[in-house]
GROMACS .gro file of C-alpha atoms in nm:
model
  395
    1MET     CA    1  -0.234   0.736  -3.273
    2LEU     CA    2  -0.192   0.826  -2.908
    3LYS     CA    3  -0.177   0.462  -2.801
    4GLU     CA    4   0.096   0.372  -3.049
    5LYS     CA    5   0.307   0.674  -2.963
    6ILE     CA    6   0.296   0.590  -2.594
    7ARG     CA    7   0.382   0.227  -2.662
    8GLN     CA    8   0.684   0.329  -2.868
    9LEU     CA    9   0.805   0.570  -2.601
   10ALA     CA   10   0.753   0.314  -2.323
   11SER     CA   11   0.960   0.065  -2.521
   12SER     CA   12   1.234   0.317  -2.598
   13ILE     CA   13   1.291   0.407  -2.231
   14GLN     CA   14   1.252   0.054  -2.092
   15GLU     CA   15   1.625   0.011  -2.042
   16GLU     CA   16   1.639   0.330  -1.835
   17ALA     CA   17   1.333   0.225  -1.635
   18VAL     CA   18   1.498  -0.107  -1.551
   19ALA     CA   19   1.818   0.071  -1.444
   20ASN     CA   20   1.619   0.303  -1.219
   21ARG     CA   21   1.431   0.013  -1.067
   22ARG     CA   22   1.751  -0.181  -0.998
   23TYR     CA   23   1.915   0.119  -0.837
   24LEU     CA   24   1.615   0.171  -0.610
   25HIS     CA   25   1.595  -0.199  -0.528
   26ALA     CA   26   1.962  -0.207  -0.432
   27HIS     CA   27   1.930   0.104  -0.215
   28PRO     CA   28   1.606   0.062  -0.015
   29GLU     CA   29   1.514   0.290   0.272
   30LEU     CA   30   1.257   0.244   0.546
   31SER     CA   31   0.946   0.455   0.601
   32TYR     CA   32   1.015   0.820   0.690
   33LYS     CA   33   1.386   0.765   0.612
   34GLU     CA   34   1.377   0.781   0.232
   35ILE     CA   35   1.632   1.062   0.207
   36ASN     CA   36   1.852   0.918  -0.068
   37THR     CA   37   1.550   0.779  -0.252
   38ALA     CA   38   1.394   1.126  -0.261
   39ALA     CA   39   1.722   1.274  -0.385
   40PHE     CA   40   1.736   1.013  -0.662
   41ILE     CA   41   1.381   1.094  -0.771
   42ALA     CA   42   1.454   1.467  -0.761
   43GLY     CA   43   1.756   1.416  -0.983
   44LYS     CA   44   1.552   1.228  -1.241
   45LEU     CA   45   1.278   1.494  -1.241
   46LYS     CA   46   1.543   1.761  -1.296
   47GLU     CA   47   1.675   1.569  -1.596
   48LEU     CA   48   1.323   1.574  -1.737
   49ASN     CA   49   1.280   1.947  -1.662
   50ILE     CA   50   0.967   1.872  -1.460
   51PRO     CA   51   0.925   2.117  -1.170
   52PHE     CA   52   0.871   1.966  -0.828
   53GLU     CA   53   0.871   2.049  -0.460
   54PRO     CA   54   0.936   1.846  -0.146
   55MET     CA   55   0.645   1.747   0.074
   56ALA     CA   56   0.596   1.540   0.392
   57ASN     CA   57   0.971   1.543   0.461
   58THR     CA   58   1.086   1.280   0.211
   59GLY     CA   59   0.805   1.301  -0.042
   60LEU     CA   60   0.790   1.497  -0.367
   61VAL     CA   61   0.513   1.633  -0.586
   62ALA     CA   62   0.570   1.736  -0.948
   63LEU     CA   63   0.353   1.905  -1.209
   64LEU     CA   64   0.352   1.868  -1.586
   65SER     CA   65   0.109   2.056  -1.810
   66GLY     CA   66   0.037   1.988  -2.174
   67ASN     CA   67   0.087   2.252  -2.442
   68LYS     CA   68  -0.263   2.226  -2.584
   69PRO     CA   69  -0.514   2.488  -2.460
   70ASP     CA   70  -0.569   2.426  -2.090
   71ASP     CA   71  -0.919   2.325  -1.988
   72GLY     CA   72  -0.839   2.312  -1.617
   73LYS     CA   73  -0.843   1.934  -1.585
   74VAL     CA   74  -0.595   1.778  -1.344
   75ILE     CA   75  -0.514   1.414  -1.273
   76ALA     CA   76  -0.281   1.284  -0.999
   77LEU     CA   77  -0.065   0.973  -1.029
   78ARG     CA   78   0.084   0.825  -0.714
   79ALA     CA   79   0.378   0.597  -0.633
   80ASP     CA   80   0.504   0.499  -0.287
   81ILE     CA   81   0.878   0.495  -0.228
   82ASP     CA   82   0.956   0.320   0.104
   83ALA     CA   83   1.086  -0.031   0.173
   84LEU     CA   84   1.033  -0.296   0.442
   85PRO     CA   85   1.244  -0.428   0.733
   86ILE     CA   86   1.319  -0.760   0.561
   87THR     CA   87   1.652  -0.923   0.479
   88GLU     CA   88   1.658  -1.008   0.108
   89LEU     CA   89   1.737  -1.366   0.006
   90ASN     CA   90   1.739  -1.318  -0.372
   91ASP     CA   91   2.068  -1.385  -0.550
   92VAL     CA   92   2.052  -1.106  -0.808
   93SER     CA   93   2.290  -0.832  -0.918
   94TYR     CA   94   2.057  -0.566  -0.776
   95LYS     CA   95   2.012  -0.731  -0.437
   96SER     CA   96   1.960  -0.492  -0.147
   97MET     CA   97   2.285  -0.340  -0.022
   98HIS     CA   98   2.126  -0.244   0.310
   99ASP     CA   99   2.112  -0.524   0.566
  100GLY     CA  100   1.763  -0.589   0.695
  101VAL     CA  101   1.595  -0.354   0.445
  102MET     CA  102   1.431  -0.465   0.120
  103HIS     CA  103   1.185  -0.353  -0.145
  104ALA     CA  104   0.967  -0.656  -0.081
  105CYS     CA  105   0.639  -0.490  -0.178
  106GLY     CA  106   0.728  -0.353  -0.519
  107HIS     CA  107   0.760   0.014  -0.430
  108ASP     CA  108   1.078   0.024  -0.639
  109VAL     CA  109   0.863  -0.089  -0.931
  110HIS     CA  110   0.598   0.173  -0.852
  111THR     CA  111   0.854   0.454  -0.832
  112SER     CA  112   1.055   0.363  -1.141
  113SER     CA  113   0.733   0.307  -1.334
  114LEU     CA  114   0.600   0.651  -1.241
  115LEU     CA  115   0.933   0.811  -1.332
  116ALA     CA  116   0.903   0.639  -1.670
  117THR     CA  117   0.546   0.769  -1.705
  118ALA     CA  118   0.674   1.119  -1.634
  119ASN     CA  119   0.944   1.066  -1.896
  120ILE     CA  120   0.686   0.959  -2.156
  121LEU     CA  121   0.451   1.247  -2.085
  122SER     CA  122   0.733   1.503  -2.084
  123ARG     CA  123   0.797   1.405  -2.445
  124MET     CA  124   0.430   1.439  -2.534
  125LYS     CA  125   0.346   1.787  -2.408
  126ASP     CA  126   0.229   1.892  -2.753
  127ASP     CA  127  -0.018   1.603  -2.756
  128PHE     CA  128  -0.231   1.682  -2.453
  129SER     CA  129  -0.411   1.945  -2.252
  130GLY     CA  130  -0.452   1.957  -1.877
  131THR     CA  131  -0.209   1.893  -1.592
  132VAL     CA  132  -0.060   1.574  -1.452
  133LYS     CA  133   0.044   1.576  -1.086
  134PHE     CA  134   0.305   1.315  -0.995
  135ILE     CA  135   0.302   1.213  -0.628
  136PHE     CA  136   0.607   1.032  -0.492
  137GLN     CA  137   0.487   0.941  -0.147
  138PRO     CA  138   0.689   0.822   0.153
  139ALA     CA  139   0.597   0.586   0.434
  140GLU     CA  140   0.316   0.375   0.296
  141GLU     CA  141   0.425   0.084   0.511
  142LEU     CA  142   0.401   0.248   0.852
  143ILE     CA  143   0.106   0.402   1.036
  144PRO     CA  144  -0.006   0.682   1.018
  145GLY     CA  145   0.106   0.656   0.653
  146GLY     CA  146   0.264   0.909   0.425
  147ALA     CA  147  -0.058   0.960   0.229
  148SER     CA  148  -0.228   1.119   0.530
  149MET     CA  149   0.072   1.348   0.578
  150MET     CA  150   0.080   1.458   0.215
  151ILE     CA  151  -0.293   1.526   0.210
  152LYS     CA  152  -0.261   1.738   0.524
  153GLU     CA  153   0.020   1.934   0.356
  154GLY     CA  154  -0.196   2.002   0.051
  155VAL     CA  155  -0.091   1.748  -0.211
  156LEU     CA  156  -0.449   1.743  -0.342
  157GLU     CA  157  -0.466   2.121  -0.371
  158ASN     CA  158  -0.315   2.391  -0.592
  159PRO     CA  159  -0.420   2.251  -0.831
  160ARG     CA  160  -0.680   2.006  -0.711
  161PRO     CA  161  -0.701   1.687  -0.919
  162GLN     CA  162  -1.040   1.562  -1.028
  163ASN     CA  163  -0.905   1.207  -1.026
  164ILE     CA  164  -0.615   1.013  -0.878
  165LEU     CA  165  -0.473   0.681  -0.996
  166GLY     CA  166  -0.236   0.440  -0.824
  167GLN     CA  167  -0.099   0.099  -0.915
  168HIS     CA  168   0.044  -0.184  -0.704
  169THR     CA  169   0.242  -0.491  -0.800
  170MET     CA  170   0.057  -0.824  -0.792
  171PRO     CA  171   0.280  -1.134  -0.791
  172GLU     CA  172  -0.020  -1.361  -0.848
  173LEU     CA  173  -0.084  -1.194  -1.184
  174PRO     CA  174   0.146  -1.254  -1.485
  175ALA     CA  175   0.347  -0.959  -1.613
  176GLY     CA  176   0.162  -0.784  -1.892
  177LYS     CA  177  -0.173  -0.808  -1.718
  178VAL     CA  178  -0.353  -0.568  -1.483
  179GLY     CA  179  -0.651  -0.605  -1.251
  180PHE     CA  180  -0.936  -0.380  -1.140
  181ARG     CA  181  -1.216  -0.377  -0.884
  182GLY     CA  182  -1.467  -0.099  -0.830
  183GLY     CA  183  -1.612  -0.007  -0.492
  184ARG     CA  184  -1.475  -0.158  -0.172
  185TYR     CA  185  -1.145  -0.319  -0.256
  186MET     CA  186  -0.902  -0.317   0.039
  187ALA     CA  187  -0.953  -0.331   0.413
  188SER     CA  188  -0.898  -0.087   0.693
  189ASN     CA  189  -0.626  -0.187   0.936
  190ASP     CA  190  -0.594  -0.109   1.306
  191GLU     CA  191  -0.321  -0.227   1.541
  192ILE     CA  192  -0.423  -0.372   1.877
  193PHE     CA  193  -0.191  -0.391   2.177
  194ILE     CA  194  -0.316  -0.569   2.490
  195THR     CA  195  -0.131  -0.610   2.818
  196VAL     CA  196  -0.276  -0.859   3.067
  197LYS     CA  197  -0.143  -0.811   3.419
  198GLY     CA  198  -0.189  -1.085   3.672
  199LYS     CA  199   0.023  -1.226   3.953
  200GLY     CA  200   0.311  -1.452   3.866
  201GLY     CA  201   0.454  -1.736   4.061
  202HIS     CA  202   0.570  -2.096   4.058
  203GLY     CA  203   0.426  -2.308   3.780
  204ALA     CA  204   0.361  -2.584   4.030
  205MET     CA  205   0.142  -2.359   4.246
  206PRO     CA  206  -0.086  -2.167   4.008
  207HIS     CA  207  -0.356  -2.133   4.273
  208LEU     CA  208  -0.140  -1.877   4.453
  209GLY     CA  209  -0.128  -1.642   4.158
  210ILE     CA  210  -0.338  -1.502   3.874
  211ASP     CA  211  -0.212  -1.660   3.554
  212PRO     CA  212  -0.201  -1.397   3.273
  213VAL     CA  213  -0.104  -1.660   3.016
  214VAL     CA  214  -0.430  -1.850   3.053
  215ILE     CA  215  -0.626  -1.523   3.066
  216ALA     CA  216  -0.455  -1.392   2.752
  217CYS     CA  217  -0.546  -1.715   2.572
  218HIS     CA  218  -0.910  -1.672   2.677
  219ILE     CA  219  -0.900  -1.316   2.542
  220VAL     CA  220  -0.762  -1.427   2.204
  221ILE     CA  221  -1.028  -1.698   2.169
  222GLY     CA  222  -1.308  -1.483   2.308
  223LEU     CA  223  -1.241  -1.193   2.074
  224GLN     CA  224  -1.285  -1.417   1.773
  225GLN     CA  225  -1.656  -1.425   1.854
  226ILE     CA  226  -1.675  -1.059   1.754
  227VAL     CA  227  -1.582  -1.160   1.399
  228SER     CA  228  -1.770  -1.492   1.387
  229ARG     CA  229  -2.087  -1.392   1.573
  230ARG     CA  230  -2.123  -1.013   1.577
  231ALA     CA  231  -2.002  -0.911   1.233
  232ASN     CA  232  -2.243  -0.896   0.939
  233VAL     CA  233  -2.160  -1.208   0.739
  234MET     CA  234  -2.180  -1.001   0.420
  235LEU     CA  235  -1.896  -0.776   0.539
  236PRO     CA  236  -1.562  -0.958   0.572
  237SER     CA  237  -1.364  -0.894   0.890
  238VAL     CA  238  -1.031  -1.025   1.010
  239LEU     CA  239  -0.894  -1.029   1.365
  240SER     CA  240  -0.549  -1.183   1.399
  241PHE     CA  241  -0.298  -1.184   1.682
  242GLY     CA  242   0.052  -1.248   1.556
  243LYS     CA  243   0.254  -1.181   1.869
  244MET     CA  244   0.227  -1.302   2.228
  245ILE     CA  245   0.502  -1.234   2.480
  246ALA     CA  246   0.485  -1.427   2.807
  247ASN     CA  247   0.828  -1.388   2.959
  248GLY     CA  248   0.815  -1.675   3.202
  249ALA     CA  249   0.968  -2.022   3.193
  250THR     CA  250   0.861  -2.385   3.202
  251ASN     CA  251   0.799  -2.352   3.574
  252VAL     CA  252   0.752  -1.975   3.604
  253ILE     CA  253   0.421  -1.798   3.553
  254PRO     CA  254   0.496  -1.437   3.450
  255ASP     CA  255   0.330  -1.129   3.594
  256GLU     CA  256   0.205  -1.009   3.256
  257VAL     CA  257   0.149  -1.108   2.895
  258ARG     CA  258   0.163  -0.884   2.591
  259LEU     CA  259  -0.058  -0.942   2.285
  260GLU     CA  260  -0.028  -0.765   1.951
  261GLY     CA  261  -0.270  -0.802   1.664
  262THR     CA  262  -0.459  -0.644   1.379
  263PHE     CA  263  -0.825  -0.586   1.299
  264ARG     CA  264  -0.938  -0.536   0.941
  265SER     CA  265  -1.276  -0.456   0.791
  266LEU     CA  266  -1.442  -0.337   0.471
  267ASP     CA  267  -1.692  -0.108   0.643
  268GLU     CA  268  -1.604   0.205   0.839
  269THR     CA  269  -1.915   0.196   1.064
  270TRP     CA  270  -1.858  -0.167   1.163
  271ARG     CA  271  -1.489  -0.090   1.208
  272ARG     CA  272  -1.565   0.164   1.480
  273GLU     CA  273  -1.821  -0.062   1.647
  274ALA     CA  274  -1.594  -0.365   1.641
  275LEU     CA  275  -1.298  -0.183   1.793
  276GLU     CA  276  -1.513  -0.073   2.086
  277LYS     CA  277  -1.641  -0.430   2.132
  278ILE     CA  278  -1.283  -0.558   2.126
  279ARG     CA  279  -1.188  -0.309   2.395
  280LYS     CA  280  -1.482  -0.393   2.622
  281MET     CA  281  -1.458  -0.769   2.583
  282ALA     CA  282  -1.083  -0.787   2.651
  283ILE     CA  283  -1.121  -0.581   2.967
  284SER     CA  284  -1.423  -0.775   3.090
  285ILE     CA  285  -1.260  -1.116   3.033
  286ALA     CA  286  -0.953  -1.008   3.228
  287GLU     CA  287  -1.155  -0.856   3.510
  288GLY     CA  288  -1.376  -1.165   3.529
  289MET     CA  289  -1.062  -1.369   3.591
  290GLU     CA  290  -0.926  -1.122   3.851
  291ALA     CA  291  -0.662  -0.969   3.625
  292HIS     CA  292  -0.612  -0.622   3.487
  293CYS     CA  293  -0.614  -0.549   3.114
  294HIS     CA  294  -0.470  -0.243   2.940
  295ILE     CA  295  -0.556  -0.206   2.570
  296GLU     CA  296  -0.427   0.039   2.311
  297ILE     CA  297  -0.568   0.064   1.961
  298HIS     CA  298  -0.365   0.248   1.700
  299GLN     CA  299  -0.592   0.360   1.418
  300GLY     CA  300  -0.454   0.270   1.079
  301TYR     CA  301  -0.565   0.320   0.722
  302PRO     CA  302  -0.932   0.343   0.625
  303VAL     CA  303  -1.117   0.117   0.383
  304LEU     CA  304  -0.997   0.166   0.026
  305VAL     CA  305  -1.297   0.240  -0.195
  306ASN     CA  306  -1.245   0.276  -0.569
  307ASN     CA  307  -1.484   0.514  -0.741
  308GLU     CA  308  -1.714   0.286  -0.941
  309LYS     CA  309  -1.754   0.513  -1.244
  310LEU     CA  310  -1.386   0.605  -1.266
  311THR     CA  311  -1.284   0.240  -1.228
  312ASP     CA  312  -1.518   0.130  -1.507
  313ILE     CA  313  -1.378   0.399  -1.736
  314THR     CA  314  -1.018   0.324  -1.640
  315ARG     CA  315  -1.070  -0.049  -1.692
  316ALA     CA  316  -1.207   0.018  -2.040
  317HIS     CA  317  -0.907   0.236  -2.126
  318ALA     CA  318  -0.673  -0.035  -1.997
  319ALA     CA  319  -0.843  -0.291  -2.221
  320ALA     CA  320  -0.800  -0.057  -2.517
  321TYR     CA  321  -0.429  -0.016  -2.444
  322LEU     CA  322  -0.336  -0.372  -2.340
  323GLY     CA  323  -0.610  -0.580  -2.498
  324ALA     CA  324  -0.915  -0.715  -2.318
  325ASP     CA  325  -0.744  -1.049  -2.244
  326ASN     CA  326  -0.484  -0.869  -2.033
  327VAL     CA  327  -0.734  -0.698  -1.804
  328VAL     CA  328  -0.891  -0.901  -1.522
  329ASP     CA  329  -1.145  -0.848  -1.248
  330LEU     CA  330  -1.018  -0.868  -0.891
  331ASP     CA  331  -1.170  -0.997  -0.569
  332ILE     CA  332  -1.152  -0.802  -0.243
  333TRP     CA  333  -0.814  -0.796  -0.072
  334MET     CA  334  -0.799  -0.782   0.307
  335ALA     CA  335  -0.456  -0.621   0.306
  336ALA     CA  336  -0.444  -0.247   0.373
  337GLU     CA  337  -0.300   0.045   0.177
  338ASP     CA  338  -0.267   0.409   0.270
  339PHE     CA  339  -0.377   0.500  -0.085
  340ALA     CA  340  -0.714   0.456   0.087
  341TYR     CA  341  -0.680   0.810   0.224
  342TYR     CA  342  -0.681   0.946  -0.132
  343THR     CA  343  -0.996   0.747  -0.213
  344HIS     CA  344  -1.178   0.933   0.065
  345ALA     CA  345  -1.057   1.271  -0.061
  346ALA     CA  346  -1.100   1.244  -0.440
  347ASP     CA  347  -1.238   1.017  -0.711
  348ALA     CA  348  -0.977   0.744  -0.719
  349CYS     CA  349  -0.884   0.415  -0.881
  350PHE     CA  350  -0.622   0.181  -0.737
  351TYR     CA  351  -0.540  -0.111  -0.965
  352ARG     CA  352  -0.294  -0.400  -0.973
  353LEU     CA  353   0.005  -0.454  -1.201
  354GLY     CA  354   0.107  -0.812  -1.277
  355VAL     CA  355   0.474  -0.894  -1.213
  356ARG     CA  356   0.475  -1.276  -1.214
  357ASN     CA  357   0.692  -1.490  -1.442
  358GLU     CA  358   0.679  -1.860  -1.356
  359SER     CA  359   0.936  -1.959  -1.619
  360ARG     CA  360   1.193  -1.740  -1.445
  361GLY     CA  361   1.088  -1.841  -1.094
  362ILE     CA  362   0.944  -1.499  -1.011
  363ILE     CA  363   0.655  -1.627  -0.804
  364SER     CA  364   0.712  -1.511  -0.445
  365GLY     CA  365   0.444  -1.315  -0.262
  366LEU     CA  366   0.455  -0.961  -0.132
  367HIS     CA  367   0.642  -0.898   0.195
  368THR     CA  368   0.860  -1.206   0.150
  369ALA     CA  369   1.240  -1.220   0.141
  370THR     CA  370   1.237  -1.362  -0.213
  371PHE     CA  371   0.989  -1.122  -0.373
  372ASP     CA  372   1.095  -0.998  -0.716
  373ALA     CA  373   0.929  -0.863  -1.029
  374ASP     CA  374   0.945  -0.940  -1.398
  375GLU     CA  375   1.083  -0.608  -1.521
  376HIS     CA  376   0.877  -0.623  -1.840
  377ALA     CA  377   0.602  -0.501  -1.609
  378LEU     CA  378   0.774  -0.162  -1.602
  379GLU     CA  379   0.700  -0.108  -1.970
  380THR     CA  380   0.341  -0.216  -1.915
  381GLY     CA  381   0.296  -0.004  -1.603
  382ALA     CA  382   0.460   0.311  -1.735
  383GLY     CA  383   0.289   0.307  -2.072
  384LEU     CA  384  -0.049   0.217  -1.930
  385MET     CA  385  -0.040   0.490  -1.668
  386ALA     CA  386   0.059   0.749  -1.929
  387TYR     CA  387  -0.229   0.636  -2.149
  388LEU     CA  388  -0.476   0.633  -1.860
  389ALA     CA  389  -0.369   0.982  -1.755
  390LEU     CA  390  -0.419   1.132  -2.098
  391LYS     CA  391  -0.746   0.953  -2.166
  392THR     CA  392  -0.883   1.051  -1.824
  393LEU     CA  393  -0.790   1.411  -1.899
  394GLY     CA  394  -0.998   1.379  -2.213
  395ASN     CA  395  -0.723   1.361  -2.474
   0.00000   0.00000   0.00000
């Protein structure tokens, strides 16, 4: 059976998948700088005799067609390859060798898993028809996102996939399990930069100046009303400011204050409306307190919307491959992912891959200095994605 053959192949190449993952984890590279990572991937694709071409500077796209009569069906599988600016604190043999850079979001798992999927499918060409497009995408972690670049350069053309699948590590979910959610799943994200300019002076004589610290605090509090009082309560929104720079002193009021934050939503129409309200309110609060406010909004990733029908089908295939007990339903996640761009360009399904192992202490969250993954998830992820690809192609 197809399922059993894939399971056997996934098991047989697990040692290689682990080695690939550990190499990638030890040699992380930041967004748009994944030169050696891309070279490593290219070398592995060459070993598999899978043709590929570079795209979006450090990205790659590869094609593999089955030997059965071609019916024109194409499916794309995507992995992101970049790391984060985090100093790793794990004491493991494959610890990051690059100071201040770490695969703290599981992209090493995604990449090595997709390479293993390509390995499996390259050995099964006589068992399927259609074409699998492997997308190794750079710069997921940094706006404007590598997905948007690859789409602009034609990654979803020549040939155009009918469907695209992506997976992401989930440290809350035990290894061996996967999770799905149809429809709206992940939030948009926009970066907000506000500069409040007042008139500094002595802390003991605030009446002689225009205090931008107090005004900036009013702006932060005031803007929360947009989420709590203007947003539809059925559509989650998040507005958070994580950085405030007021370069004064205990007795010095500075001339200006810098705020940096993020706005996230699950609705594109409300997203646009809210950003305009944020802009107007920040300016009006500052002007009402005799200060000047400059605001910049950097548009980030859109809302990630999984195709309902494709997700239902994919979930059913996952249950057939892993067992129904190992497939769970997910809640919305207010984090953002540039896979969202693909979901607006093709029928897509983005699901989660469990990597947790409490007995081994692998419990840390994404984007933390102690994040790690139970490497048994590689066998699950590679085999499952190969199975999903072939079943989605109709094999």
